[in-house]
PDB file of C-alpha atoms and ligand atoms in Angstrom:
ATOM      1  CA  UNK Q   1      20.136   7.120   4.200  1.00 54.00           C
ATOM      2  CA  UNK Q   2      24.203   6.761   3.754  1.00 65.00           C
ATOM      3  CA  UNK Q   3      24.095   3.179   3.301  1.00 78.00           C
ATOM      4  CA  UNK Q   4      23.283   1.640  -0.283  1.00 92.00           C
ATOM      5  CA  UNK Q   5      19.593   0.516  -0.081  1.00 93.00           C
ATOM      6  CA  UNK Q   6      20.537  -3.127  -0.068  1.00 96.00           C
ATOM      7  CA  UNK Q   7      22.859  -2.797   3.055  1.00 95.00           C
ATOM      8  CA  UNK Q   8      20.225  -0.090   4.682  1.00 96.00           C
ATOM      9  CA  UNK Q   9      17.290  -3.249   3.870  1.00 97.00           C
ATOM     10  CA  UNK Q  10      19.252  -5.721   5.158  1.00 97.00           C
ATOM     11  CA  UNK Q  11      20.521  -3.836   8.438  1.00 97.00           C
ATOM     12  CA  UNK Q  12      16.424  -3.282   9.394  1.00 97.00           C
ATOM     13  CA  UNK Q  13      16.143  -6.717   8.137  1.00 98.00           C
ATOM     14  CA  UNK Q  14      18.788  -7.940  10.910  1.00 98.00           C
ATOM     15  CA  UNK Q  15      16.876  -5.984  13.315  1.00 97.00           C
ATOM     16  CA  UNK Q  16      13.718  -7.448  12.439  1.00 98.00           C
ATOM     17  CA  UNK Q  17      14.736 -11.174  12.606  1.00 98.00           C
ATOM     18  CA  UNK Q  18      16.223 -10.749  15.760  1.00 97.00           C
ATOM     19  CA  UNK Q  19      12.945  -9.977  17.063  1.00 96.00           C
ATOM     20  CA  UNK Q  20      10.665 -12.402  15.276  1.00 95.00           C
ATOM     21  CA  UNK Q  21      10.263 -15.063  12.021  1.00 97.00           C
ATOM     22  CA  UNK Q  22       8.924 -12.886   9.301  1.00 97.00           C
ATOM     23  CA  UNK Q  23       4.873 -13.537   8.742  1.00 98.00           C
ATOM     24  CA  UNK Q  24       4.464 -14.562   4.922  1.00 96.00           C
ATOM     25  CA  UNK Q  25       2.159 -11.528   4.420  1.00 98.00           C
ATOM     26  CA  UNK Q  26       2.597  -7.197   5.050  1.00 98.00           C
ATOM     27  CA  UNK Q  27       0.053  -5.133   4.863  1.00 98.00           C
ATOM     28  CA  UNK Q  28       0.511  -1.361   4.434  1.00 97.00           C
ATOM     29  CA  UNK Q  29      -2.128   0.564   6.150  1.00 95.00           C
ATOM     30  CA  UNK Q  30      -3.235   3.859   4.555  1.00 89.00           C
ATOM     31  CA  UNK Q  31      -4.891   6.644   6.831  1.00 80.00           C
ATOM     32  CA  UNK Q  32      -7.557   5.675   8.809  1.00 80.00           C
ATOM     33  CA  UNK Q  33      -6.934   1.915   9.296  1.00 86.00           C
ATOM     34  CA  UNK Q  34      -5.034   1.563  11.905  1.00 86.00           C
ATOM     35  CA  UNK Q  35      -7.725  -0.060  13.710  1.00 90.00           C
ATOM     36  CA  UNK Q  36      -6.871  -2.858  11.716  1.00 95.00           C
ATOM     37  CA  UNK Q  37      -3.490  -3.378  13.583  1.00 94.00           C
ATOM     38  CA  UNK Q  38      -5.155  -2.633  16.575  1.00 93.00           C
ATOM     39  CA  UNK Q  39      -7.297  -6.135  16.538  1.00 95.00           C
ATOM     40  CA  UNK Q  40      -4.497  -8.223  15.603  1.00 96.00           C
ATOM     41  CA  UNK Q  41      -3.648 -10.847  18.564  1.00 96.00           C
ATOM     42  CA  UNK Q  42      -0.956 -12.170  20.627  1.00 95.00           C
ATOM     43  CA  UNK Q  43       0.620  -8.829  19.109  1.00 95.00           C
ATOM     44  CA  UNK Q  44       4.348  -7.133  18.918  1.00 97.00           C
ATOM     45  CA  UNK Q  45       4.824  -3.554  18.181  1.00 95.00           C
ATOM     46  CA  UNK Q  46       7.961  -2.275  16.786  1.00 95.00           C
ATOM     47  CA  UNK Q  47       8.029   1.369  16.695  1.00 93.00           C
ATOM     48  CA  UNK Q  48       9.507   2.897  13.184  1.00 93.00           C
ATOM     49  CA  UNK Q  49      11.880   4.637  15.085  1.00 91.00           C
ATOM     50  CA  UNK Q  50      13.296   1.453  16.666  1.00 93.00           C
ATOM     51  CA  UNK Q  51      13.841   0.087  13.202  1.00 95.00           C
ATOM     52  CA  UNK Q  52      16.998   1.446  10.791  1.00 94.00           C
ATOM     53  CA  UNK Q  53      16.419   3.949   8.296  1.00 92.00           C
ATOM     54  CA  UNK Q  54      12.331   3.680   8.746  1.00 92.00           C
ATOM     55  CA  UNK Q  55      11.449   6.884   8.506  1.00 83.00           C
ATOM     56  CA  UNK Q  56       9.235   9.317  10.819  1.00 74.00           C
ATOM     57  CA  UNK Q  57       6.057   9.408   9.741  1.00 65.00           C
ATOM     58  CA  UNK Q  58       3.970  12.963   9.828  1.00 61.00           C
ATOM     59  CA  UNK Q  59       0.265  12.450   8.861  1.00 51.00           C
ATOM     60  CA  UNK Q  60      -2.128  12.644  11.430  1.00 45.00           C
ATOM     61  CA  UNK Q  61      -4.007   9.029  11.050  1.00 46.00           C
ATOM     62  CA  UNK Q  62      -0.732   7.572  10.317  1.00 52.00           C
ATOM     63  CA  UNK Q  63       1.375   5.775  13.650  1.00 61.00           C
ATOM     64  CA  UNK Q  64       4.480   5.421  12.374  1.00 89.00           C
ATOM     65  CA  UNK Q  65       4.173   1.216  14.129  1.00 93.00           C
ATOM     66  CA  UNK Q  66       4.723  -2.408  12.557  1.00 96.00           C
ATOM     67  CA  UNK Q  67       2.333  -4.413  14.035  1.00 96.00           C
ATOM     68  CA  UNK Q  68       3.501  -8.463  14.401  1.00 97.00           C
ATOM     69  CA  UNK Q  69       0.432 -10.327  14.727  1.00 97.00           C
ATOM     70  CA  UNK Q  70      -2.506 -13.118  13.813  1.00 97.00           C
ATOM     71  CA  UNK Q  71      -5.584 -12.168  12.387  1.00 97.00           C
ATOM     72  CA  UNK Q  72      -8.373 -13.594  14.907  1.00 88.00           C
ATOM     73  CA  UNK Q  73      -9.001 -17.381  15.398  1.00 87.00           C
ATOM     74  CA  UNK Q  74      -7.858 -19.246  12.508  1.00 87.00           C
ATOM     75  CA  UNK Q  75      -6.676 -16.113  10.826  1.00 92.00           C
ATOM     76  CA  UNK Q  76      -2.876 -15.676   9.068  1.00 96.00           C
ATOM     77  CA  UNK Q  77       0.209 -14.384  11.508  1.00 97.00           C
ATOM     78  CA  UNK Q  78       0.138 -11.008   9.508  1.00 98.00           C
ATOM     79  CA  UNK Q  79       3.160  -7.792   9.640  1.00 98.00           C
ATOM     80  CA  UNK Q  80       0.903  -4.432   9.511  1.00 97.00           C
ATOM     81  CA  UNK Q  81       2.649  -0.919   8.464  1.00 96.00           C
ATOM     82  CA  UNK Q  82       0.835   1.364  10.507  1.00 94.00           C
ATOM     83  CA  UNK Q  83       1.531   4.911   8.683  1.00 91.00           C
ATOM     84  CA  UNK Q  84       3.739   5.127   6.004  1.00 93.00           C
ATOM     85  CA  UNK Q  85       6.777   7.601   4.579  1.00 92.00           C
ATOM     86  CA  UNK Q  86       5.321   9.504   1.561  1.00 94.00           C
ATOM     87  CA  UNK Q  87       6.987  12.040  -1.512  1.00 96.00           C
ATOM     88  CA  UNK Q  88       5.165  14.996  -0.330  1.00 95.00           C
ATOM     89  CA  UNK Q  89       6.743  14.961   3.121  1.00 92.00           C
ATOM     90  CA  UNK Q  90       9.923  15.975   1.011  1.00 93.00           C
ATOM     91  CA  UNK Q  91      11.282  11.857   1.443  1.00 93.00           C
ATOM     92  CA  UNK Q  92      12.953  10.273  -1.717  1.00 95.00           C
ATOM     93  CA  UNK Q  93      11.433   7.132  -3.613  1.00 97.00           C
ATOM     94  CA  UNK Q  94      14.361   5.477  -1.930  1.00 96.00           C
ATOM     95  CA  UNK Q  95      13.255   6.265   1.513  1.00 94.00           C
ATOM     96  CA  UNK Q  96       9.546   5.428   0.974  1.00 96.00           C
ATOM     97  CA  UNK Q  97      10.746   1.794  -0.533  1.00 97.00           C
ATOM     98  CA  UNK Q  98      12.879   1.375   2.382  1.00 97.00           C
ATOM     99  CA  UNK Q  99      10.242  -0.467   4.383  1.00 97.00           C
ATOM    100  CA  UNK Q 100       8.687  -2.647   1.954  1.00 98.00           C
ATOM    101  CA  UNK Q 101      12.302  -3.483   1.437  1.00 98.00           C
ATOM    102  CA  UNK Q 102      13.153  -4.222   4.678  1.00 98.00           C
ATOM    103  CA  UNK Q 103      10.265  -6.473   4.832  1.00 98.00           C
ATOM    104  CA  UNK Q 104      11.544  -8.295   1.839  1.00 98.00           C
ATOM    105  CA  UNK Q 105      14.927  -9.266   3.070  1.00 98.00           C
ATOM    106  CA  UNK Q 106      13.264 -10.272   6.743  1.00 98.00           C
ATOM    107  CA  UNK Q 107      11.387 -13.047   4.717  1.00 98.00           C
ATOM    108  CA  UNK Q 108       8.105 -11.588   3.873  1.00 98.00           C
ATOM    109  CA  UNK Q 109       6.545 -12.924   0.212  1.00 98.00           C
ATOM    110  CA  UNK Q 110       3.343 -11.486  -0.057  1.00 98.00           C
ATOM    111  CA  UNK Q 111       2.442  -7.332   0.082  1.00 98.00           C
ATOM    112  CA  UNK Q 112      -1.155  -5.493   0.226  1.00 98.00           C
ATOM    113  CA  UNK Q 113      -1.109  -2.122  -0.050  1.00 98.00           C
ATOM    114  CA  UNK Q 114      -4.365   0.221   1.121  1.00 97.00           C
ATOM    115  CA  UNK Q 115      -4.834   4.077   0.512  1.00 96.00           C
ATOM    116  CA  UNK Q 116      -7.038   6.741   0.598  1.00 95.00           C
ATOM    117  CA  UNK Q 117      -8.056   7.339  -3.248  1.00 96.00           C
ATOM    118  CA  UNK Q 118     -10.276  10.116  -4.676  1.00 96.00           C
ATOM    119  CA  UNK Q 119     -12.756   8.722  -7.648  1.00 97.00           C
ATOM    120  CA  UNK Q 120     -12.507   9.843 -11.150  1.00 98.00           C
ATOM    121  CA  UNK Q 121     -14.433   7.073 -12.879  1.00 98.00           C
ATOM    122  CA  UNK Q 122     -18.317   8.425 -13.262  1.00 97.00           C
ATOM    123  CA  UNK Q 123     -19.955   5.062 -11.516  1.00 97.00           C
ATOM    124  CA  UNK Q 124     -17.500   5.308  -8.069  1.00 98.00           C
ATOM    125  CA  UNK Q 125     -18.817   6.827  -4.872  1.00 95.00           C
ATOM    126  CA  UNK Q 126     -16.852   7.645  -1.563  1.00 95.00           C
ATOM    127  CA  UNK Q 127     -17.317   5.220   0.847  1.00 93.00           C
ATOM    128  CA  UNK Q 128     -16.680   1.979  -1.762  1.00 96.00           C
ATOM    129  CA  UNK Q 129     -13.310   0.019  -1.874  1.00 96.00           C
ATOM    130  CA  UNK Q 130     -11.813  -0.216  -5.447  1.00 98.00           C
ATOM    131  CA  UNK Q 131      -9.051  -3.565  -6.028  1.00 98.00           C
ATOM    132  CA  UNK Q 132      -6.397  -1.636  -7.361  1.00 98.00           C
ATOM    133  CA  UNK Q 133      -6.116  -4.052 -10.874  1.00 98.00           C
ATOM    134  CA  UNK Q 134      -2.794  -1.730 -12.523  1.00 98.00           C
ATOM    135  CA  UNK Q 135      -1.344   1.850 -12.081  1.00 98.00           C
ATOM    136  CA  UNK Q 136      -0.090   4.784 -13.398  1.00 98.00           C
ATOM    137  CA  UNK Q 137       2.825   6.538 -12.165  1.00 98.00           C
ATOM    138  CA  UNK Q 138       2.190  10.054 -12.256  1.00 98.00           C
ATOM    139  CA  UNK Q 139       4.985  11.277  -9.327  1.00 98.00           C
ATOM    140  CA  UNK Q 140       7.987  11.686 -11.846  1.00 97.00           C
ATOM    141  CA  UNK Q 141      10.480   9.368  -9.864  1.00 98.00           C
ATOM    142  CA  UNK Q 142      11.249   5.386  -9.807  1.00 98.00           C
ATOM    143  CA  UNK Q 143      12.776   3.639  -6.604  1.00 98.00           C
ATOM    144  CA  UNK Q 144      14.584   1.801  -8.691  1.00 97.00           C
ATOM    145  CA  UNK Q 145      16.856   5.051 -10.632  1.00 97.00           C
ATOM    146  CA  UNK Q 146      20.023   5.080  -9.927  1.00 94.00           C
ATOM    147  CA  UNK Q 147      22.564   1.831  -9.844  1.00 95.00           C
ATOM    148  CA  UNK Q 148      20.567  -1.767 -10.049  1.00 96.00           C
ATOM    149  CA  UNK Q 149      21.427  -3.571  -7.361  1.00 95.00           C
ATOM    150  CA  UNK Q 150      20.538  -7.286  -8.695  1.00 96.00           C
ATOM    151  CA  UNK Q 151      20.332  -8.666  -5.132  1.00 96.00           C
ATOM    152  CA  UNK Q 152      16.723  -6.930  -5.071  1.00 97.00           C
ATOM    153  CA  UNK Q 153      16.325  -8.050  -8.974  1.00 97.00           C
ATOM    154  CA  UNK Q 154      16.674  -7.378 -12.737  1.00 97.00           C
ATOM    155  CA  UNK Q 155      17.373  -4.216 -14.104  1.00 97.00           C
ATOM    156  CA  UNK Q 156      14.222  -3.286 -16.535  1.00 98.00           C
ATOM    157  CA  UNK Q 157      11.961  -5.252 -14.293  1.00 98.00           C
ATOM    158  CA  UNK Q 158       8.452  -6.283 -16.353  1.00 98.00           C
ATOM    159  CA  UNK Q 159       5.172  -4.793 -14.476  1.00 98.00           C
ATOM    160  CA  UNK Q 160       2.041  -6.698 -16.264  1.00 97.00           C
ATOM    161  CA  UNK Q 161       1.606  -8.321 -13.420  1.00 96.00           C
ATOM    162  CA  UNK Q 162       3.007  -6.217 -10.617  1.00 98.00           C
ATOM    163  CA  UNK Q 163      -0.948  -6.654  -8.946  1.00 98.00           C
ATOM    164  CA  UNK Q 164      -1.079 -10.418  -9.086  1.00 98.00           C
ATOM    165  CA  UNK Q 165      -3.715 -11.593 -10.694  1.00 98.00           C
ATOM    166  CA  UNK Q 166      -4.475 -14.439  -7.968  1.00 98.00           C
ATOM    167  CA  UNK Q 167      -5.039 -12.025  -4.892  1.00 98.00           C
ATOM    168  CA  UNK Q 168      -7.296  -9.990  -6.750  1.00 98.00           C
ATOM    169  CA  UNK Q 169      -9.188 -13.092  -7.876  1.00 98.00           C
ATOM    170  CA  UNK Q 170      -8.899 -13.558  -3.970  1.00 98.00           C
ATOM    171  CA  UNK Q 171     -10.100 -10.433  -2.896  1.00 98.00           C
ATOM    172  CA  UNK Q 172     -12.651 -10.147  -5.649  1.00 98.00           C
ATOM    173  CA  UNK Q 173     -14.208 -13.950  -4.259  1.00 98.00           C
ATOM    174  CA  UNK Q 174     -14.231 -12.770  -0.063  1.00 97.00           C
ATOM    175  CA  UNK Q 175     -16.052  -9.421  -1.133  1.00 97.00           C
ATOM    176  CA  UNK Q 176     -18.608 -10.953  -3.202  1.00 96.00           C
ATOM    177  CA  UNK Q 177     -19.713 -13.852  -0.281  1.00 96.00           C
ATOM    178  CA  UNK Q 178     -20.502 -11.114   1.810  1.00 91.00           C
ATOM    179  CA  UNK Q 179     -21.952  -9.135  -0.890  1.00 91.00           C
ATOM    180  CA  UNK Q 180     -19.646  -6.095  -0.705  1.00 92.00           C
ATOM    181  CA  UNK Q 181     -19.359  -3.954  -3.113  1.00 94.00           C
ATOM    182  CA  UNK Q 182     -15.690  -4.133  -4.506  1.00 97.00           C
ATOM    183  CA  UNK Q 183     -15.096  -1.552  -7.293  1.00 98.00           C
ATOM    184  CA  UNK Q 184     -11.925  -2.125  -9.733  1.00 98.00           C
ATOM    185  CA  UNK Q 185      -9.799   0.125 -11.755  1.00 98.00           C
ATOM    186  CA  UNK Q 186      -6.807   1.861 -12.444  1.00 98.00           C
ATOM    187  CA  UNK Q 187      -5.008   3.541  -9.446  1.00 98.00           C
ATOM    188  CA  UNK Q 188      -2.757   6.702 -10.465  1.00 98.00           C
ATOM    189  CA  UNK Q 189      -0.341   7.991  -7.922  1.00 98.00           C
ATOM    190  CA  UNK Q 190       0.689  11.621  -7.767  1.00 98.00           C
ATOM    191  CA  UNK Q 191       3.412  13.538  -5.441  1.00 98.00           C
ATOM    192  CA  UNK Q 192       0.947  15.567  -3.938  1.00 96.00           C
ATOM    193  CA  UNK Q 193       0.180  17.494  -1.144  1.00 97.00           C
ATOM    194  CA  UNK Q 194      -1.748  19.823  -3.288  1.00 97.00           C
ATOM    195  CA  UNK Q 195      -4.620  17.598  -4.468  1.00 96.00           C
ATOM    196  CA  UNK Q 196      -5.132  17.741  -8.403  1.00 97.00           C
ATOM    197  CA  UNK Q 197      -6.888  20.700 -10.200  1.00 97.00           C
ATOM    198  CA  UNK Q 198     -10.056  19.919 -12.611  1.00 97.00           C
ATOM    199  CA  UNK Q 199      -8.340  19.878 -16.119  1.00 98.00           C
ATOM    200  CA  UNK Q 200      -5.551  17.286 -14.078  1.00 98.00           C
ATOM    201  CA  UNK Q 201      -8.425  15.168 -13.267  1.00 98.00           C
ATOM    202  CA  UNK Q 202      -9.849  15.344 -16.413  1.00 98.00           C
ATOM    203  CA  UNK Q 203      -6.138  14.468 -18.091  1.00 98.00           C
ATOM    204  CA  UNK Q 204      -6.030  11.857 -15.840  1.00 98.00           C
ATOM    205  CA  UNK Q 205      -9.747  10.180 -16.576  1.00 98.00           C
ATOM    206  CA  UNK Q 206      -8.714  10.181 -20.244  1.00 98.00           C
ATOM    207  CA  UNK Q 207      -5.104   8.394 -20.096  1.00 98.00           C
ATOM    208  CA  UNK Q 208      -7.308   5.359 -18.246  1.00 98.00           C
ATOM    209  CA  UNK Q 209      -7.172   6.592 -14.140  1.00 98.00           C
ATOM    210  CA  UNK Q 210     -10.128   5.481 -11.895  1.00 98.00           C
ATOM    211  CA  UNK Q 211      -8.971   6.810  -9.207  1.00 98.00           C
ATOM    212  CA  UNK Q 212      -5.759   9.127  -8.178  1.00 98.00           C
ATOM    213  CA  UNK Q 213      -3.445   9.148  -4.463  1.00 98.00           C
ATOM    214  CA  UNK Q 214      -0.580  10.036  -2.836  1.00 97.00           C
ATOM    215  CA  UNK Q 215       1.124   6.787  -2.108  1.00 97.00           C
ATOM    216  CA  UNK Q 216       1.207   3.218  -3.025  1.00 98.00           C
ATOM    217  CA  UNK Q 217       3.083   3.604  -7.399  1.00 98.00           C
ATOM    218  CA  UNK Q 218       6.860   3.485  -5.570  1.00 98.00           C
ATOM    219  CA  UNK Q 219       6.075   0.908  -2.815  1.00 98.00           C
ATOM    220  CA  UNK Q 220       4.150  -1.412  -5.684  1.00 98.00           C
ATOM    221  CA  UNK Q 221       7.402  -1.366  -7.986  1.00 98.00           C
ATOM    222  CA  UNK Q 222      10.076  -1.850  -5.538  1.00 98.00           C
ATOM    223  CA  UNK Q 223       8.034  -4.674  -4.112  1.00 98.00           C
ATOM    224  CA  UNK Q 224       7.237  -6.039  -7.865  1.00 98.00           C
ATOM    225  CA  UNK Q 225      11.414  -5.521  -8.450  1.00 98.00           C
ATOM    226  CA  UNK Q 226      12.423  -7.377  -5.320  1.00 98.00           C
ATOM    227  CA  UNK Q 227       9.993 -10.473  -6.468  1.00 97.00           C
ATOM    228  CA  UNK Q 228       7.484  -9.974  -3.732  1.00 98.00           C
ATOM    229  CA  UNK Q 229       3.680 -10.757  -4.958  1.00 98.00           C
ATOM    230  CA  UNK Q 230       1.435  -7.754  -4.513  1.00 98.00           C
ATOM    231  CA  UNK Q 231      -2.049  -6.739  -4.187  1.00 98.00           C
ATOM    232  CA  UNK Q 232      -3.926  -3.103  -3.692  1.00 98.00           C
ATOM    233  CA  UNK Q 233      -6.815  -1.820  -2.627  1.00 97.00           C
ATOM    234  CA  UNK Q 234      -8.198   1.740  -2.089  1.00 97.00           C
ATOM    235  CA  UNK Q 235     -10.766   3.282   0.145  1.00 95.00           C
ATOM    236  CA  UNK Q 236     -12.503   5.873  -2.242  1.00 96.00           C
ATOM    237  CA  UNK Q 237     -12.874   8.874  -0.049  1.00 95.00           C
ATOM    238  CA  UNK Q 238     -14.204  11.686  -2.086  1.00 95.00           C
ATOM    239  CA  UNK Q 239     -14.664  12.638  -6.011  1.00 96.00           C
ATOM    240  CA  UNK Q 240     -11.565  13.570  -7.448  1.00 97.00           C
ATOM    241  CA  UNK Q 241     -11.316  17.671  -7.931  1.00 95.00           C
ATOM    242  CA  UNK Q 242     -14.120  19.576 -10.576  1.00 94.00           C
ATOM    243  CA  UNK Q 243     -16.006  16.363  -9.828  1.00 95.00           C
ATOM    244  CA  UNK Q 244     -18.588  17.480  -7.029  1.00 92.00           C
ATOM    245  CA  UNK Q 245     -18.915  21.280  -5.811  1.00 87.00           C
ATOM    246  CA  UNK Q 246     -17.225  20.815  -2.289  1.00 86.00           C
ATOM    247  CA  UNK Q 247     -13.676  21.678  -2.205  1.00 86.00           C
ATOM    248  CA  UNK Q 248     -11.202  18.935  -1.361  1.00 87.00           C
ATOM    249  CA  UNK Q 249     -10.217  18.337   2.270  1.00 88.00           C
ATOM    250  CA  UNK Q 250      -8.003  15.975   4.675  1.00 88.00           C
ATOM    251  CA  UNK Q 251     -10.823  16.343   7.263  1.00 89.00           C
ATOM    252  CA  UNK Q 252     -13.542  14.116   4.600  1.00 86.00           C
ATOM    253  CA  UNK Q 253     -11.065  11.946   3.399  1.00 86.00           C
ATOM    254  CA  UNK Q 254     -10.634  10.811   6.964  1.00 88.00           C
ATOM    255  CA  UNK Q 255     -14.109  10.805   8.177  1.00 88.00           C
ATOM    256  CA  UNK Q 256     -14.933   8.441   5.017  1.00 89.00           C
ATOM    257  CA  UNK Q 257     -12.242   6.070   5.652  1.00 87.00           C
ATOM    258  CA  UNK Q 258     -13.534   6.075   9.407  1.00 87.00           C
ATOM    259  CA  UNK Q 259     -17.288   5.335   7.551  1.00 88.00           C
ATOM    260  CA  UNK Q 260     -15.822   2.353   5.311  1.00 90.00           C
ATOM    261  CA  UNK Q 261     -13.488   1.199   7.769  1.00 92.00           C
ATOM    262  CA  UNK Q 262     -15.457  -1.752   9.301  1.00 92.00           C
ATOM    263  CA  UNK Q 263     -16.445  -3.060   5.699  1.00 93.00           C
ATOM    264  CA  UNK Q 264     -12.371  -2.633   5.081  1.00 94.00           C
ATOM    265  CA  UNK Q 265     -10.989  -4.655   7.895  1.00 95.00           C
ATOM    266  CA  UNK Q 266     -13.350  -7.826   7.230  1.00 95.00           C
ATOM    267  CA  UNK Q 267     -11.794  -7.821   3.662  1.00 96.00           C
ATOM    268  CA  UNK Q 268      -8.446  -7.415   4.603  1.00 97.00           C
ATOM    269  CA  UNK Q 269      -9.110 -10.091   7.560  1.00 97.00           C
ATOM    270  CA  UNK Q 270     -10.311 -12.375   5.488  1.00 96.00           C
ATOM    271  CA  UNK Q 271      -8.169 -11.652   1.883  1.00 97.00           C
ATOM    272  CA  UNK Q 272      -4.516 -11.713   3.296  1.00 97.00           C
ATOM    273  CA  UNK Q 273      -5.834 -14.551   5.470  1.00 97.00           C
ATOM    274  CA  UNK Q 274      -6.104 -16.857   1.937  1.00 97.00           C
ATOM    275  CA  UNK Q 275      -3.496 -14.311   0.746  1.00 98.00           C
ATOM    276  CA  UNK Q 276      -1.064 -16.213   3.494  1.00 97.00           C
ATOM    277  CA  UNK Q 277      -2.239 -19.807   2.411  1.00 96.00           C
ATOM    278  CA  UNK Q 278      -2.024 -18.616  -1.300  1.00 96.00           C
ATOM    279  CA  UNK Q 279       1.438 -17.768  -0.530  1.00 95.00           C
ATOM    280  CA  UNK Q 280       4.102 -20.376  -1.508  1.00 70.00           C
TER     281      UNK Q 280
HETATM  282  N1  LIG S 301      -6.365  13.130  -4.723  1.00 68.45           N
HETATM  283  C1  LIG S 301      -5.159  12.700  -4.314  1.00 68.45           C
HETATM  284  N2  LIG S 301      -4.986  11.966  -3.229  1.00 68.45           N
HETATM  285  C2  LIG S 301      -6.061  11.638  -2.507  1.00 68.45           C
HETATM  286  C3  LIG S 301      -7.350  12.054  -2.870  1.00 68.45           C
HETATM  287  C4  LIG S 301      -7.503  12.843  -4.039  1.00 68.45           C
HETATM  288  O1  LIG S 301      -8.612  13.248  -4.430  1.00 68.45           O
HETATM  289  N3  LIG S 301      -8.190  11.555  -1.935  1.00 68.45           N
HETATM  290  C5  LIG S 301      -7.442  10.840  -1.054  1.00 68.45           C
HETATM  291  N4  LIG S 301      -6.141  10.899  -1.388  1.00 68.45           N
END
């Protein structure tokens, strides 16, 4: 990106308004859910490559799409990420931010974030959804190093609250009326691609983690920074490495997402629906 990440937001921003009014709520859609874009109505696509400075996207699972659309009858006019830029495809924090940025600056308040996550705390299984309640960033970099620019917001920006407290009580109230089980906990977010060995798992259990991934630490600060309210929520795919005696794979952490992804898309239908109405 040559431009300074303001003028690089706001020229995808331009791009974006001329093609629609911003929906009050994003959701980013980790591997495996793109079916939720798929069953949004009265729809607009907007390929990444279409937009300025989105980047290409290179997991398989991940589209590389915004979807524009409403969530069923009666549901919120939603923006969905379908795929997202990530450090271990060699991007900078900068780039990955870029979108959630750019949806900033078009007009959008409100930001959910979903990922694949393997479990470290004892009581998770694969195939449950944990609320993502805090983090810890384990990838080494900040999107916001380097010059603040205060247009975005404050320099040291405070984080106690960067998952807001009122879309998790959200989420937390639509999972238990259907009586879905909605784990919570403490996401940490490596660089990847290699997934963790044993002793970093263990390291990781004991500084507080419940689960670890590849995505989601960046995005969550740079939305946090630019004032936009967030919430997160992970599909638990498979234990976290020295956990169970199968090694680690892409292939099962996309065939569990597949297995939870109905369960997944009725939350997210229903949360960033009174996500939307919860947003000023
Ligand atoms: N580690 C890191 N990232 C992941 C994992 C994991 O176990 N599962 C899904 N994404």
């Amino acid at each position: 990106m040559d431009l300074r990440p303001y003028d690089a937001a706001e020229e995808a921003a331009a791009h974006l308004k001329s093609l629609s009014a911003a929906p009050s709520v994003a959701v980013v859609l980790g591997s495996g859910l793109g079916a939720f874009a798929e069953q949004l109505v009265d729809s607009q696509i907007v390929s990444y490559g279409d937009i300025p400075g989105f980047p290409g996207v290179g997991v398989v699972g991940h589209a590389g799409r915004l979807v524009i659309g409403q969530i069923g009858p009666g549901g919120a006019r939603v923006v969905a990420m379908s795929g997202r830029a990530h450090l271990y495809e060699g991007h900078s924090a900068s780039v990955v931010v870029h979108p959630v940025r750019a949806l900033r600056l078009w007009g959008v308040k409100s930001i959910v974030f979903t990922n694949a996550a393997g479990c470290i705390h004892p009581d998770f299984a694969p195939g449950e959804l944990m609320l993502i309640t805090d983090h810890i960033n384990m990838t080494g970099l900040n999107p916001l190093t380097g010059p603040n620019d205060d247009r975005f917001g404050t320099r040291f920006p405070d984080m106690s609250d960067a998952y807001d407290p009122v879309f998790c009580d959200l989420l937390r109230q639509v999972a238990a009326s259907h009586s879905a089980v909605l784990r919570e906990g403490v996401y940490a977010g490596l660089k990847g691609p290699s997934y963790e060995t044993p002793a970093e798992i263990r390291m990781l259990g004991r500084v507080g983690a419940d689960a670890v991934g590849m995505s989601t630490v960046c995005e969550v600060i740079a939305a946090h920074h630019a004032g936009m309210r967030a919430a997160g929520i992970s599909c638990l795919t498979n234990y976290a490495a020295g956990l169970s005696s199968s090694p680690l794979s892409h292939a099962e952490v996309k065939e569990t997402a597949d297995l939870a992804r109905a369960v997944f898309i009725q939350l997210l239908n229903e949360g960033l629906t009174k996500i939307s109405e919860a947003t000023d």
